[in-house]
Coordinates of C-alpha atoms and ligand atoms in Angstrom, one line a residue:
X1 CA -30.5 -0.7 -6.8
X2 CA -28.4 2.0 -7.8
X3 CA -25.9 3.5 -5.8
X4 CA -25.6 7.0 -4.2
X5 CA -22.8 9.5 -3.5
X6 CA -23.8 10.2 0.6
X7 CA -22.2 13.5 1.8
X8 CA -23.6 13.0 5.0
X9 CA -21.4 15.0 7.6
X10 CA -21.9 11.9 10.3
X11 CA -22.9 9.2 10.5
X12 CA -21.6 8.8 7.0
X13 CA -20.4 6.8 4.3
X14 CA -18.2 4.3 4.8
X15 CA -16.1 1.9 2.8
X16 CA -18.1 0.0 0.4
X17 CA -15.4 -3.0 0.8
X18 CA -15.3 -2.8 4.3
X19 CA -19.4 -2.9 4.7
X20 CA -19.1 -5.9 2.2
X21 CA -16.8 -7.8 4.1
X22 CA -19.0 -7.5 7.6
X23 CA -22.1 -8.8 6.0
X24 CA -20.2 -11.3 4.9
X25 CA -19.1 -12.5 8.0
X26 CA -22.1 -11.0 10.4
X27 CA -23.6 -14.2 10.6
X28 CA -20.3 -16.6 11.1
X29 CA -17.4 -15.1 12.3
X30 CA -14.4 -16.8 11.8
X31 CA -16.1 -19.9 10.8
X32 CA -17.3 -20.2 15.1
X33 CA -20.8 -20.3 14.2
X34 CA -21.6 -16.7 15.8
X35 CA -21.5 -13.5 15.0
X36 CA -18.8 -10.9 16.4
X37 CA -21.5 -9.1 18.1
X38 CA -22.8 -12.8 20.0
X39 CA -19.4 -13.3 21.6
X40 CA -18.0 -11.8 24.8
X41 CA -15.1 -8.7 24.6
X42 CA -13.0 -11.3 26.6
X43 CA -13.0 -14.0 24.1
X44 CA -9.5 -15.0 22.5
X45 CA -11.5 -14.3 19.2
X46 CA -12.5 -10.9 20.4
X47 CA -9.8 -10.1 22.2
X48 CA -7.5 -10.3 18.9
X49 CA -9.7 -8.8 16.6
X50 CA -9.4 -6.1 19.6
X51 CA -5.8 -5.7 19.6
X52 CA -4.9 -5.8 16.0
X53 CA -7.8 -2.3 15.7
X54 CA -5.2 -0.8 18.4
X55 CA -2.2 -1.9 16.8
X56 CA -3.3 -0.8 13.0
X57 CA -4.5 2.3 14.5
X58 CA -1.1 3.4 16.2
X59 CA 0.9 2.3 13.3
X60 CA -1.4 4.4 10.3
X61 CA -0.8 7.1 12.7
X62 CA 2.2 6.7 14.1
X63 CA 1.7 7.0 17.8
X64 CA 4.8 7.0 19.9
X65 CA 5.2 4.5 22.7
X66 CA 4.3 7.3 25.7
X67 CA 0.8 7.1 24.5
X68 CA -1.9 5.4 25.2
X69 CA -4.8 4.6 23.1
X70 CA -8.3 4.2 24.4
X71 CA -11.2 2.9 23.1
X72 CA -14.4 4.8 25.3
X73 CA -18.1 5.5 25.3
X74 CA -19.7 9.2 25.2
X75 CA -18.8 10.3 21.4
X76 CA -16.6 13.4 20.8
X77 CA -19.6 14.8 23.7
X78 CA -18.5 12.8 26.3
X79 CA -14.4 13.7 26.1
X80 CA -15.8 17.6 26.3
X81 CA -17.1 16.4 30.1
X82 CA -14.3 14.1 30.6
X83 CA -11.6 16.3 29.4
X84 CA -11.7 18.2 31.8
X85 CA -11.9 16.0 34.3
X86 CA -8.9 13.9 33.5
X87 CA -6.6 16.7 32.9
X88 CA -7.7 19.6 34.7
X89 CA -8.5 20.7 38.1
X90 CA -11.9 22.0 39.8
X91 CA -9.4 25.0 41.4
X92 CA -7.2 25.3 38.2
X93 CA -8.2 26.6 34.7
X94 CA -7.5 25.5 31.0
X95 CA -7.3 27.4 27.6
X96 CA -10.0 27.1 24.8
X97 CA -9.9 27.9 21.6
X98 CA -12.6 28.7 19.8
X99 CA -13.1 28.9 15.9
X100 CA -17.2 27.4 15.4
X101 CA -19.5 25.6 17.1
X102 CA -17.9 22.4 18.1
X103 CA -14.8 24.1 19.7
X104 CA -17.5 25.9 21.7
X105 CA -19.3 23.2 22.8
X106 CA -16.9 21.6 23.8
X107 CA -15.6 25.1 26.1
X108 CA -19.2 25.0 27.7
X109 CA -19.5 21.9 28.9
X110 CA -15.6 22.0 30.4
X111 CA -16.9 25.2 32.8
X112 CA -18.6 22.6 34.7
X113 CA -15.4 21.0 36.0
X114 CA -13.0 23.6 35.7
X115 CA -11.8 27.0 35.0
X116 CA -12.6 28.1 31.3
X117 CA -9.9 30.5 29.3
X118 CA -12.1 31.1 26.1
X119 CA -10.6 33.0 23.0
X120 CA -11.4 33.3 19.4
X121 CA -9.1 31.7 17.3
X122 CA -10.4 32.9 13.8
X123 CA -11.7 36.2 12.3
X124 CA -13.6 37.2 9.1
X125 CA -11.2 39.2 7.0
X126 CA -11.8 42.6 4.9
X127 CA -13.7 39.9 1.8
X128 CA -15.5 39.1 4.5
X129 CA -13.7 34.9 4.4
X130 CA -13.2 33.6 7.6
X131 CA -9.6 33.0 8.7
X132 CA -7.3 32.1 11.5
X133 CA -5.5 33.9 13.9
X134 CA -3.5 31.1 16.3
X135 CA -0.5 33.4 16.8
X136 CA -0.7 35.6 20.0
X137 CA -3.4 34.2 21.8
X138 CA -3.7 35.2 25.2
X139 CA -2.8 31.7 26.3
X140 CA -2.2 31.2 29.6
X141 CA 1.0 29.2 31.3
X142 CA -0.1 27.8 34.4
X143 CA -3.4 26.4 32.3
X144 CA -4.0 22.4 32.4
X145 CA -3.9 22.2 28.5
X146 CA -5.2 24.2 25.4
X147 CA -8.1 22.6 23.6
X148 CA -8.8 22.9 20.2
X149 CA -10.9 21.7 17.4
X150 CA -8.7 20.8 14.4
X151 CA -11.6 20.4 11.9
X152 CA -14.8 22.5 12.2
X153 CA -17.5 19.9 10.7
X154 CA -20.5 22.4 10.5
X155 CA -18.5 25.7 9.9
X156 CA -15.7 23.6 7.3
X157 CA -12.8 25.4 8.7
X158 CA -9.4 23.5 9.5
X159 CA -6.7 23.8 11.3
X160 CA -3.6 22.8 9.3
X161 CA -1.0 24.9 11.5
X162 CA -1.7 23.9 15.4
X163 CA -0.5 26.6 17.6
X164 CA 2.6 26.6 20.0
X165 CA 1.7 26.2 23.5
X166 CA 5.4 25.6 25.1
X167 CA 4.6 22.9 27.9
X168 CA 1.2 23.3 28.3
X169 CA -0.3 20.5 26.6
X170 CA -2.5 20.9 23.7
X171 CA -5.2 19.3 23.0
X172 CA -7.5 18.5 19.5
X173 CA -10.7 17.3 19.0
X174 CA -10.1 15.6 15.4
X175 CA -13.8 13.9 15.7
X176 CA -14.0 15.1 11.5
X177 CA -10.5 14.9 10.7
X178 CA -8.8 11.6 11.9
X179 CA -7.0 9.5 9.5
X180 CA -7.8 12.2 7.1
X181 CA -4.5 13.6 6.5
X182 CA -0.5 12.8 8.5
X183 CA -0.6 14.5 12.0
X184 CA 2.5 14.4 14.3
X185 CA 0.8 12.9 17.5
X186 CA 4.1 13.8 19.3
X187 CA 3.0 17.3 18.9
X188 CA -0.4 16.9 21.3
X189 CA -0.9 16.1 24.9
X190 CA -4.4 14.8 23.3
X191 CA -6.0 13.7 20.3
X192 CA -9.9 12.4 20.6
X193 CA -12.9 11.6 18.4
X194 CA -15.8 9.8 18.1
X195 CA -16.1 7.5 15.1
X196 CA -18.6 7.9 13.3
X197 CA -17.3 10.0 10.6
X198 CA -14.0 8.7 9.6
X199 CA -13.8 5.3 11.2
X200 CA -17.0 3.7 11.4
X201 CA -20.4 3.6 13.3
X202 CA -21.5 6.0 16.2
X203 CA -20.7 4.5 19.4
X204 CA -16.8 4.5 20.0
X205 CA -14.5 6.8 21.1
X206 CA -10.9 7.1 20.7
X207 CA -8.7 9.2 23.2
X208 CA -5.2 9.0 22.2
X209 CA -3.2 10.3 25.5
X210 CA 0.3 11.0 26.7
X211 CA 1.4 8.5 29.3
X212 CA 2.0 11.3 31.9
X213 CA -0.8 13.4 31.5
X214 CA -3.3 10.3 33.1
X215 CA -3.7 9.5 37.1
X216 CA -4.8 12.2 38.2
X217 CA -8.3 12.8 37.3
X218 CA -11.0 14.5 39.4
X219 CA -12.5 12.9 42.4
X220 CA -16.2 13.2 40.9
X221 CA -14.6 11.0 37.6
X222 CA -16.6 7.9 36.9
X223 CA -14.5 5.2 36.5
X224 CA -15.8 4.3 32.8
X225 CA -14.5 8.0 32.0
X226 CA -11.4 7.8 33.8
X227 CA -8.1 7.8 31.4
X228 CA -6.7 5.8 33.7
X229 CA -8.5 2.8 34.6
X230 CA -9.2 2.2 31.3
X231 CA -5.8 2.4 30.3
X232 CA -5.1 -0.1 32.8
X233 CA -8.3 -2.2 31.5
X234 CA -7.1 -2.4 28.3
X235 CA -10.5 -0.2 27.1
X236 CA -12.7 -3.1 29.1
X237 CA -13.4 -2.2 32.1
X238 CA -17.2 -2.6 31.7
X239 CA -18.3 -4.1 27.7
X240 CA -17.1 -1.9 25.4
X241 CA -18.9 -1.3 21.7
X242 CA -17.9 -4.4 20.5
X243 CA -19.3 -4.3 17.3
X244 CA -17.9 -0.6 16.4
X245 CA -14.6 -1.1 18.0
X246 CA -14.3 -4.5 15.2
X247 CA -15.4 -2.5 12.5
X248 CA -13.3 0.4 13.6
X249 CA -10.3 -2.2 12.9
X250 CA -12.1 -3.4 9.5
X251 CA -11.1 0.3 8.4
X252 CA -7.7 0.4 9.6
X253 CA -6.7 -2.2 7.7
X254 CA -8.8 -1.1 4.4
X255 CA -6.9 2.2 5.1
X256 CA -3.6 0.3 5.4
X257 CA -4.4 -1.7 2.7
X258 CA -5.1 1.6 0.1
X259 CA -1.3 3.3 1.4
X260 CA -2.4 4.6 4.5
X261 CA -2.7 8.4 5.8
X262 CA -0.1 9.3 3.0
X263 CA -1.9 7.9 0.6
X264 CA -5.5 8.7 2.0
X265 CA -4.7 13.1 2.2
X266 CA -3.0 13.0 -1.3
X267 CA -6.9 11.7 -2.2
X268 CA -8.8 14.4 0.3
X269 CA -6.6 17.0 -1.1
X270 CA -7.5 16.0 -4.5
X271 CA -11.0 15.4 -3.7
X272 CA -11.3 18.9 -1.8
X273 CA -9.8 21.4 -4.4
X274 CA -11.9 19.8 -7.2
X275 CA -15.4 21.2 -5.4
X276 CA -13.4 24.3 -3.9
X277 CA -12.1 24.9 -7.6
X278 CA -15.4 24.5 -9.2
X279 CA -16.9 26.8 -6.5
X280 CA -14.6 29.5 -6.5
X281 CA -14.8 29.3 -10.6
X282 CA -18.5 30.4 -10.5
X283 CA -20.4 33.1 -9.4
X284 CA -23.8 31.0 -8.7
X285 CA -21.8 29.3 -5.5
X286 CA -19.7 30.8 -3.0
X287 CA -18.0 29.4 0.5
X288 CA -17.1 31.1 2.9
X289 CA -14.0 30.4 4.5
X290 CA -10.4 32.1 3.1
X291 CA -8.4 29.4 1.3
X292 CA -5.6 28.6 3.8
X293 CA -8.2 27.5 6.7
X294 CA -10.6 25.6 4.1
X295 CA -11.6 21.8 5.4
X296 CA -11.2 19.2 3.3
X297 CA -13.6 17.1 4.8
X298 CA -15.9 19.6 5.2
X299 CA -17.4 21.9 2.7
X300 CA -19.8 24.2 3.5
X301 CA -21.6 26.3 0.4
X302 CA -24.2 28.8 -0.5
X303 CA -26.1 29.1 -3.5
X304 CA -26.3 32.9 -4.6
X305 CA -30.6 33.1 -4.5
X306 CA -31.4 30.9 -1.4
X307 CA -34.7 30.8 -2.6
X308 CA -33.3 27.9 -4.5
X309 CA -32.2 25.6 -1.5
X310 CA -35.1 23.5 -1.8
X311 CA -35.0 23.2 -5.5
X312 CA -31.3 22.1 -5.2
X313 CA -31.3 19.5 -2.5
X314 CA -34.4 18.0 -4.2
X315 CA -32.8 17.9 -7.8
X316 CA -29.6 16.5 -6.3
X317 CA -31.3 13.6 -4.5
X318 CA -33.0 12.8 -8.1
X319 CA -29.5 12.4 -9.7
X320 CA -27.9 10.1 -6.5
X321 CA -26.2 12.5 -4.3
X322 CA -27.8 13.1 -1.0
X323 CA -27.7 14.3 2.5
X324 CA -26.0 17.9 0.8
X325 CA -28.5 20.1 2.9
X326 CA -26.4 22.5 5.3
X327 CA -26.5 22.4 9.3
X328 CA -29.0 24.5 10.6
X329 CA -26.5 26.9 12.1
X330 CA -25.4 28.0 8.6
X331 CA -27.9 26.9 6.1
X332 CA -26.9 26.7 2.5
X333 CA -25.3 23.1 1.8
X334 CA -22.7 20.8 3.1
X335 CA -20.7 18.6 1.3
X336 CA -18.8 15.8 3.5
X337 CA -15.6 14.5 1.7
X338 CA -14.6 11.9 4.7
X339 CA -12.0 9.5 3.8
X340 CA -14.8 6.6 2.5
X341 CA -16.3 9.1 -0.4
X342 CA -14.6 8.0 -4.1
X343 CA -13.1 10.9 -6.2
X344 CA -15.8 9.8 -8.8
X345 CA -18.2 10.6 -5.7
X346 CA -16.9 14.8 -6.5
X347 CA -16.9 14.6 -9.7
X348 CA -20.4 13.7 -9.8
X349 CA -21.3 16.5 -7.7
X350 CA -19.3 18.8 -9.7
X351 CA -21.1 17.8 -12.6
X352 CA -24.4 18.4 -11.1
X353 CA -23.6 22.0 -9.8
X354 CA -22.7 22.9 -12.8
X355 CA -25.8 21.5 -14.7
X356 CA -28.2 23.1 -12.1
X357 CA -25.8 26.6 -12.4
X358 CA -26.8 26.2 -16.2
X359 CA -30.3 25.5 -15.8
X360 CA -30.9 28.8 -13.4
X361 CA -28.3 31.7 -14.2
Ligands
PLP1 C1 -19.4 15.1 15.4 C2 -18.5 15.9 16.2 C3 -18.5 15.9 17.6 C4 -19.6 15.2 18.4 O1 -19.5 13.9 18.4 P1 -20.5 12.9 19.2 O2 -19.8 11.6 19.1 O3 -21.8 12.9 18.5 O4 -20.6 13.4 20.6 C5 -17.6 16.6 18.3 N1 -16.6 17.3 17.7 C6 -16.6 17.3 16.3 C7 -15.5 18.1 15.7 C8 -17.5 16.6 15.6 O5 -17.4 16.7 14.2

């Protein structure tokens, strides 16, 4: 079989080691004659393989004491709904920042459970790149909390610099950006995402919360949604993913075991100005998006005659690299540089760009 480079933008690629490893054990786990996915969340098997994820997690990212880490269900979708009703009020309001499609998502589906304060955080400039604009927003200071998106995952824009917001607490959906690069936690009343991009399969969520912010959530709150109770519920107050929450941890300790988040965004950053290099070097491809707010997990790009999509995507599966077709919204291509895709992974792409540039100038 050979192998392919997969630049899906989610689910994607993950670590090759770290897939190896849980066939290995999917049968047997632990030598207890059952599979992780046969035994209950409240076993003392499961229960450590449970705590170590959390631990490994706080530690690559260094999350202070005041926070806690949860481990729900309902994607990066489901914190849009429960969002606001953890942290905001039916009578109050709360600030939204919007800079693609996901940032506005998640501002429609908070209007059902509170007051929605929607601005445009980013601009297309006089070259006609998109950019940001954080400063001077018409942020609000009696608002719950400021949400953002820190990585756009179908428009590839990324927010390196989060705005100030005083003491209203802000809060980032980093669904597409987690463990990618060092973030100061300390910094956000919030961080969420689903998993399936950086941490493993579709099916977990991960809120990471200041203490003080939880308690106080919405009458009309399920209990499975509420901060709170599944703080206090250690993330179990029904079953949890159990298989995605173990090979959530499988990843943090690959990630740990490569240098961690220092280690992993001196890769992305090399990975990412390889393909940004190469496309800003030709004439045949082009992005979009003004250097400074560029993702690096992320990478949205057009080829010069459209009319050549097709051709491209096609020639590209042929040679190994696949799932490079755009997201509708945008058309053109995507390619999806999550923390699991090699630097050899680029290069190959590279290599093919720049054949099928030859081939059709
Ligand atoms: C993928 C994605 C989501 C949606 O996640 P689901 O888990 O499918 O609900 C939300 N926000 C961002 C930035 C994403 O990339």
């Amino acid at each position: 079989m050979s192998k392919v480079y997969n630049f899906s933008a989610g689910p994607s690629m993950l670590p090759e080691a770290v897939m190896k490893e849980v066939q290995k054990e999917f049968l047997d786990f632990n030598g207890i004659g059952a599979g992780v996915i046969e035994i209950s969340h409240r076993s003392k098997d499961y229960l450590a393989i449970a705590e170590k994820a959390a631990a490994d997690l706080r530690d690559l990212m260094n999350i202070p004491d005041n926070y806690k880490v949860l481990f729900m269900h309902g994607g990066g979708r489901g914190v849009f709904a429960n969002l606001p009703m953890n942290l905001g009020t039916a009578e109050g309001s709360a600030d939204y920042i919007v800079t693609g499609a996901w940032s506005g998502y998640a501002a429609e589906e908070a209007v059902k459970y509170t007051h929605v304060n929607s601005m445009r955080g980013d601009f297309v400039n006089a070259d006609g790149k998109v950019e940001l604009k954080l400063k001077d927003l018409p942020l609000k200071k009696d608002a719950a909390y400021v949400h953002m998106c820190m990585n756009e995952t179908i428009h590839g824009i990324e927010i390196f610099d989060a705005p100030e917001t005083g003491d209203v607490p802000l809060v980032a959906d980093i669904s597409s950006c987690i463990l990618s690069r060092r973030m100061d936690v300390s910094r956000y009343g919030m961080l969420y995402g689903g998993a399936q991009k950086n941490i493993g399969p579709s099916g977990i969520t991960i809120v990471i919360v200041r203490e003080d912010l939880i308690g106080h959530a919405q009458s009309i709150t399920p209990a499975i949604w509420d901060y709170k109770v599944t703080a206090d519920h250690d993330s179990m107050l029904n079953t949890p993913n159990t298989f995605a929450w173990y090979f959530a941890g499988k990843v943090f300790a690959w990630l740990k075991s490569i240098g961690g988040v220092e280690a992993m965004e001196a890769m992305n950053k090399e990975k990412s100005e390889l393909l940004y290099g190469f496309i800003d070097s030709s004439d045949f491809y082009s992005n979009n998006v003004a250097v400074s707010a560029r993702s690096r997990m992320n990478i949205p790009f057009f080829l010069k005659d459209s009319s050549l999509d097709q051709q491209f995507i096609a020639e590209a599966k042929a040679n190994n690299l696949i799932s490079l077709k755009g997201h509708r919204v945008l058309g053109g291509m995507r390619a999806s540089l999550y923390n699991a895709m090699p630097l050899e992974g680029v290069k190959a792409l590279v290599s093919f760009m720049e054949k099928f540039e030859k081939a059709h100038k």
